PDB file of C-alpha atoms and ligand atoms in Angstrom:
ATOM      1  CA  MET A 629     120.619 -19.413 156.376  1.00 93.00           C
ATOM      2  CA  ALA A 630     118.786 -22.502 155.313  1.00 95.00           C
ATOM      3  CA  ARG A 631     119.728 -24.392 158.409  1.00 96.00           C
ATOM      4  CA  LEU A 632     118.507 -21.382 160.446  1.00 95.00           C
ATOM      5  CA  ILE A 633     115.148 -21.775 158.768  1.00 96.00           C
ATOM      6  CA  GLU A 634     115.108 -25.320 159.115  1.00 96.00           C
ATOM      7  CA  GLU A 635     115.958 -25.189 163.046  1.00 95.00           C
ATOM      8  CA  PHE A 636     112.926 -22.464 163.614  1.00 95.00           C
ATOM      9  CA  ALA A 637     110.555 -24.792 161.577  1.00 94.00           C
ATOM     10  CA  LYS A 638     111.255 -27.641 164.117  1.00 94.00           C
ATOM     11  CA  MET A 639     109.670 -25.318 166.763  1.00 91.00           C
ATOM     12  CA  PRO A 640     105.770 -25.941 167.735  1.00 84.00           C
ATOM     13  CA  GLY A 641     103.730 -24.031 165.962  1.00 87.00           C
ATOM     14  CA  ILE A 642     106.074 -22.477 163.284  1.00 91.00           C
ATOM     15  CA  GLY A 643     105.785 -23.315 159.709  1.00 93.00           C
ATOM     16  CA  VAL A 644     108.266 -22.564 157.034  1.00 94.00           C
ATOM     17  CA  ARG A 645     106.938 -19.193 156.469  1.00 95.00           C
ATOM     18  CA  SER A 646     107.264 -18.053 159.750  1.00 96.00           C
ATOM     19  CA  ALA A 647     110.693 -19.527 160.208  1.00 96.00           C
ATOM     20  CA  GLU A 648     112.040 -17.926 157.075  1.00 97.00           C
ATOM     21  CA  ARG A 649     110.490 -14.302 158.527  1.00 97.00           C
ATOM     22  CA  ILE A 650     112.179 -15.041 161.932  1.00 96.00           C
ATOM     23  CA  ALA A 651     115.657 -15.898 160.341  1.00 96.00           C
ATOM     24  CA  PHE A 652     115.408 -12.773 158.245  1.00 96.00           C
ATOM     25  CA  HIS A 653     114.655 -10.832 161.262  1.00 96.00           C
ATOM     26  CA  ILE A 654     117.600 -12.270 162.988  1.00 95.00           C
ATOM     27  CA  LEU A 655     119.641 -11.466 159.918  1.00 95.00           C
ATOM     28  CA  GLN A 656     118.794  -7.817 160.326  1.00 96.00           C
ATOM     29  CA  ALA A 657     118.751  -7.576 163.883  1.00 97.00           C
ATOM     30  CA  ARG A 658     121.607  -5.572 165.826  1.00 97.00           C
ATOM     31  CA  LYS A 659     124.880  -7.864 166.667  1.00 97.00           C
ATOM     32  CA  ASP A 660     124.236  -7.128 170.503  1.00 97.00           C
ATOM     33  CA  ASP A 661     120.643  -8.334 170.556  1.00 97.00           C
ATOM     34  CA  VAL A 662     121.530 -11.563 168.579  1.00 96.00           C
ATOM     35  CA  GLU A 663     124.247 -12.199 170.860  1.00 97.00           C
ATOM     36  CA  SER A 664     122.158 -11.693 174.129  1.00 97.00           C
ATOM     37  CA  PHE A 665     119.562 -13.851 172.477  1.00 95.00           C
ATOM     38  CA  ALA A 666     121.878 -16.812 171.908  1.00 96.00           C
ATOM     39  CA  ARG A 667     123.116 -16.328 175.512  1.00 96.00           C
ATOM     40  CA  VAL A 668     119.782 -16.594 176.904  1.00 96.00           C
ATOM     41  CA  LEU A 669     119.019 -19.681 174.859  1.00 95.00           C
ATOM     42  CA  ARG A 670     122.400 -21.323 176.050  1.00 95.00           C
ATOM     43  CA  GLU A 671     121.714 -20.228 179.810  1.00 94.00           C
ATOM     44  CA  VAL A 672     118.072 -21.465 179.883  1.00 93.00           C
ATOM     45  CA  LYS A 673     119.473 -24.974 178.847  1.00 93.00           C
ATOM     46  CA  GLU A 674     122.324 -25.070 181.448  1.00 94.00           C
ATOM     47  CA  LYS A 675     120.454 -23.751 184.168  1.00 94.00           C
ATOM     48  CA  VAL A 676     116.816 -24.344 183.928  1.00 94.00           C
ATOM     49  CA  SER A 677     115.215 -28.017 184.386  1.00 95.00           C
ATOM     50  CA  PHE A 678     112.336 -29.934 185.753  1.00 96.00           C
ATOM     51  CA  CYS A 679     111.867 -29.940 189.432  1.00 97.00           C
ATOM     52  CA  LYS A 680     112.434 -33.730 190.689  1.00 97.00           C
ATOM     53  CA  ARG A 681     108.962 -33.677 192.572  1.00 97.00           C
ATOM     54  CA  CYS A 682     106.543 -31.792 190.663  1.00 98.00           C
ATOM     55  CA  ASN A 683     108.299 -31.025 187.382  1.00 98.00           C
ATOM     56  CA  ASN A 684     107.710 -27.385 187.637  1.00 98.00           C
ATOM     57  CA  LEU A 685     110.654 -25.618 186.044  1.00 96.00           C
ATOM     58  CA  SER A 686     113.367 -24.992 188.616  1.00 97.00           C
ATOM     59  CA  GLU A 687     117.106 -24.038 188.618  1.00 94.00           C
ATOM     60  CA  ARG A 688     117.676 -26.497 191.750  1.00 95.00           C
ATOM     61  CA  GLU A 689     116.744 -30.161 192.345  1.00 96.00           C
ATOM     62  CA  LEU A 690     113.428 -28.912 194.047  1.00 97.00           C
ATOM     63  CA  CYS A 691     111.619 -26.061 192.922  1.00 97.00           C
ATOM     64  CA  HIS A 692     110.734 -22.877 195.087  1.00 97.00           C
ATOM     65  CA  ILE A 693     107.617 -24.260 195.869  1.00 98.00           C
ATOM     66  CA  CYS A 694     108.405 -27.854 196.969  1.00 98.00           C
ATOM     67  CA  SER A 695     111.462 -26.488 198.963  1.00 97.00           C
ATOM     68  CA  ASP A 696     108.910 -23.931 200.840  1.00 97.00           C
ATOM     69  CA  PRO A 697     108.142 -25.350 204.449  1.00 97.00           C
ATOM     70  CA  SER A 698     105.333 -23.103 204.695  1.00 97.00           C
ATOM     71  CA  ARG A 699     103.136 -24.802 202.060  1.00 97.00           C
ATOM     72  CA  ASP A 700     100.270 -27.427 202.757  1.00 97.00           C
ATOM     73  CA  ARG A 701     101.678 -30.712 201.843  1.00 97.00           C
ATOM     74  CA  SER A 702      98.425 -32.260 202.047  1.00 97.00           C
ATOM     75  CA  LYS A 703      97.180 -30.724 198.781  1.00 97.00           C
ATOM     76  CA  ILE A 704      98.385 -31.288 195.155  1.00 98.00           C
ATOM     77  CA  CYS A 705      96.945 -28.943 192.436  1.00 98.00           C
ATOM     78  CA  VAL A 706      97.470 -30.637 188.961  1.00 98.00           C
ATOM     79  CA  VAL A 707      98.198 -28.209 186.030  1.00 97.00           C
ATOM     80  CA  GLU A 708      99.350 -28.918 182.594  1.00 96.00           C
ATOM     81  CA  GLY A 709     102.492 -26.950 182.325  1.00 96.00           C
ATOM     82  CA  PRO A 710     104.527 -24.752 184.233  1.00 96.00           C
ATOM     83  CA  ASN A 711     102.444 -21.468 183.188  1.00 94.00           C
ATOM     84  CA  GLY A 712      99.737 -23.204 185.074  1.00 95.00           C
ATOM     85  CA  VAL A 713     101.736 -22.903 188.209  1.00 96.00           C
ATOM     86  CA  ILE A 714     102.134 -19.163 187.537  1.00 96.00           C
ATOM     87  CA  ALA A 715      98.623 -18.617 186.917  1.00 94.00           C
ATOM     88  CA  MET A 716      97.530 -20.135 190.438  1.00 94.00           C
ATOM     89  CA  GLU A 717     100.458 -18.570 192.298  1.00 96.00           C
ATOM     90  CA  LYS A 718      99.190 -14.984 190.718  1.00 94.00           C
ATOM     91  CA  CYS A 719      95.559 -15.598 192.419  1.00 88.00           C
ATOM     92  CA  GLY A 720      97.552 -16.038 195.886  1.00 89.00           C
ATOM     93  CA  LEU A 721      94.803 -18.064 197.381  1.00 91.00           C
ATOM     94  CA  TYR A 722      96.486 -21.411 197.002  1.00 94.00           C
ATOM     95  CA  ARG A 723      98.868 -22.499 199.441  1.00 96.00           C
ATOM     96  CA  GLY A 724      99.501 -26.346 198.587  1.00 97.00           C
ATOM     97  CA  MET A 725     101.716 -28.180 196.492  1.00 98.00           C
ATOM     98  CA  TYR A 726     101.589 -28.757 192.709  1.00 98.00           C
ATOM     99  CA  HIS A 727     101.915 -31.282 190.168  1.00 98.00           C
ATOM    100  CA  VAL A 728     102.792 -30.697 186.480  1.00 98.00           C
ATOM    101  CA  LEU A 729     101.825 -33.123 183.880  1.00 97.00           C
ATOM    102  CA  LEU A 730     104.120 -31.726 181.158  1.00 96.00           C
ATOM    103  CA  GLY A 731     101.283 -32.116 178.712  1.00 95.00           C
ATOM    104  CA  GLU A 732      97.757 -32.955 178.300  1.00 94.00           C
ATOM    105  CA  ILE A 733      95.779 -36.102 176.867  1.00 95.00           C
ATOM    106  CA  SER A 734      95.374 -35.417 172.993  1.00 92.00           C
ATOM    107  CA  PRO A 735      94.770 -38.278 170.751  1.00 89.00           C
ATOM    108  CA  ILE A 736      94.932 -35.900 167.497  1.00 87.00           C
ATOM    109  CA  ASP A 737      98.560 -35.342 168.359  1.00 85.00           C
ATOM    110  CA  GLY A 738      99.186 -38.702 169.341  1.00 89.00           C
ATOM    111  CA  VAL A 739      99.822 -37.572 173.260  1.00 92.00           C
ATOM    112  CA  GLY A 740      98.497 -40.448 175.725  1.00 94.00           C
ATOM    113  CA  PRO A 741      98.139 -40.777 179.288  1.00 94.00           C
ATOM    114  CA  ASP A 742     101.705 -42.753 179.298  1.00 93.00           C
ATOM    115  CA  GLN A 743     103.513 -39.697 177.973  1.00 94.00           C
ATOM    116  CA  LEU A 744     102.543 -37.451 180.534  1.00 96.00           C
ATOM    117  CA  LYS A 745     103.527 -37.270 184.177  1.00 97.00           C
ATOM    118  CA  ILE A 746     100.456 -39.273 185.522  1.00 97.00           C
ATOM    119  CA  ARG A 747     102.186 -42.442 187.266  1.00 96.00           C
ATOM    120  CA  GLU A 748     104.214 -39.924 188.994  1.00 97.00           C
ATOM    121  CA  LEU A 749     101.118 -38.239 190.248  1.00 97.00           C
ATOM    122  CA  LEU A 750      99.405 -41.106 191.599  1.00 96.00           C
ATOM    123  CA  GLN A 751     102.736 -42.467 193.175  1.00 96.00           C
ATOM    124  CA  ARG A 752     102.894 -38.939 194.996  1.00 97.00           C
ATOM    125  CA  VAL A 753      99.229 -39.026 196.075  1.00 96.00           C
ATOM    126  CA  TYR A 754     100.024 -42.338 197.833  1.00 95.00           C
ATOM    127  CA  LYS A 755     103.562 -41.833 199.042  1.00 95.00           C
ATOM    128  CA  GLU A 756     102.973 -38.247 200.299  1.00 95.00           C
ATOM    129  CA  LYS A 757      99.594 -39.203 201.861  1.00 92.00           C
ATOM    130  CA  ILE A 758      97.859 -36.402 199.925  1.00 96.00           C
ATOM    131  CA  GLY A 759      94.402 -35.564 201.146  1.00 96.00           C
ATOM    132  CA  GLU A 760      92.966 -33.390 198.280  1.00 97.00           C
ATOM    133  CA  VAL A 761      93.882 -33.325 194.561  1.00 98.00           C
ATOM    134  CA  VAL A 762      92.659 -30.059 192.876  1.00 97.00           C
ATOM    135  CA  ILE A 763      92.482 -30.599 188.984  1.00 97.00           C
ATOM    136  CA  ALA A 764      93.474 -27.244 187.396  1.00 96.00           C
ATOM    137  CA  THR A 765      93.883 -28.371 183.685  1.00 95.00           C
ATOM    138  CA  ASP A 766      92.442 -25.863 180.920  1.00 92.00           C
ATOM    139  CA  PHE A 767      89.083 -25.533 179.982  1.00 91.00           C
ATOM    140  CA  THR A 768      89.574 -27.043 176.573  1.00 93.00           C
ATOM    141  CA  THR A 769      89.065 -30.408 175.113  1.00 93.00           C
ATOM    142  CA  GLU A 770      92.224 -31.838 175.859  1.00 94.00           C
ATOM    143  CA  GLY A 771      92.226 -30.292 179.237  1.00 95.00           C
ATOM    144  CA  GLU A 772      88.692 -31.770 180.100  1.00 95.00           C
ATOM    145  CA  THR A 773      89.790 -35.165 178.664  1.00 96.00           C
ATOM    146  CA  THR A 774      92.768 -34.994 180.927  1.00 97.00           C
ATOM    147  CA  ALA A 775      90.683 -34.057 183.977  1.00 97.00           C
ATOM    148  CA  LEU A 776      88.117 -36.802 183.299  1.00 96.00           C
ATOM    149  CA  TYR A 777      90.698 -39.259 183.096  1.00 97.00           C
ATOM    150  CA  LEU A 778      92.385 -38.246 186.276  1.00 97.00           C
ATOM    151  CA  PHE A 779      89.015 -38.414 188.152  1.00 96.00           C
ATOM    152  CA  GLU A 780      88.756 -41.908 187.050  1.00 96.00           C
ATOM    153  CA  LEU A 781      92.035 -42.749 188.097  1.00 96.00           C
ATOM    154  CA  LEU A 782      91.849 -41.184 191.582  1.00 96.00           C
ATOM    155  CA  LYS A 783      88.298 -42.220 192.243  1.00 94.00           C
ATOM    156  CA  PRO A 784      89.399 -45.618 194.162  1.00 94.00           C
ATOM    157  CA  MET A 785      92.125 -43.839 196.068  1.00 93.00           C
ATOM    158  CA  LYS A 786      91.239 -42.312 199.583  1.00 87.00           C
ATOM    159  CA  VAL A 787      91.419 -38.765 198.393  1.00 96.00           C
ATOM    160  CA  LYS A 788      89.057 -35.814 197.898  1.00 97.00           C
ATOM    161  CA  VAL A 789      89.210 -34.596 194.134  1.00 97.00           C
ATOM    162  CA  SER A 790      87.711 -31.268 192.805  1.00 95.00           C
ATOM    163  CA  ARG A 791      87.893 -29.446 189.562  1.00 95.00           C
ATOM    164  CA  LEU A 792      88.978 -25.705 189.402  1.00 90.00           C
ATOM    165  CA  PHE A 793      89.450 -23.564 186.573  1.00 76.00           C
ATOM    166  CA  ILE A 794      92.020 -20.754 186.536  1.00 67.00           C
ATOM    167  CA  ARG A 795      91.476 -17.699 184.325  1.00 58.00           C
TER     168      ARG A 795
HETATM  169 ZN1   ZN B1919     108.523 -28.496 192.668  1.00 51.92          ZN
END
């Protein structure tokens, strides 16, 4: 039990008190439910990883968007996480490609540009001859910091850069 609590407490945003609550919840849950939960955990780790090109979640080397020939390959929309891709796709108006940074610049949490997939973005803009980059990071301090940083980096490149808020 102590080990289970310890494991949950390692998760982001979960303190010891919450970890204890989750552990006791599992202890009281039906055996079938717990087994199905364990199976999902194992499966997600085995099957799902990140797209080699855009870092979106994918069960294959390239995600469904990168491997879709009908998408506009001259545009890249930059988002912080795979949920940003989902939000943009829900709008249904965007037909370009994506680049998932897998995080946002946050000095308080010790996350700098080097920990994000920013170098990969610049390489793609250059190699894939991208004409337009749409920055759709969150409208939070961290999202804004990340957007400004990207604006500065992309400025010298021959690419149109715009800012977009998803909501
Ligand atoms: Zn992809």
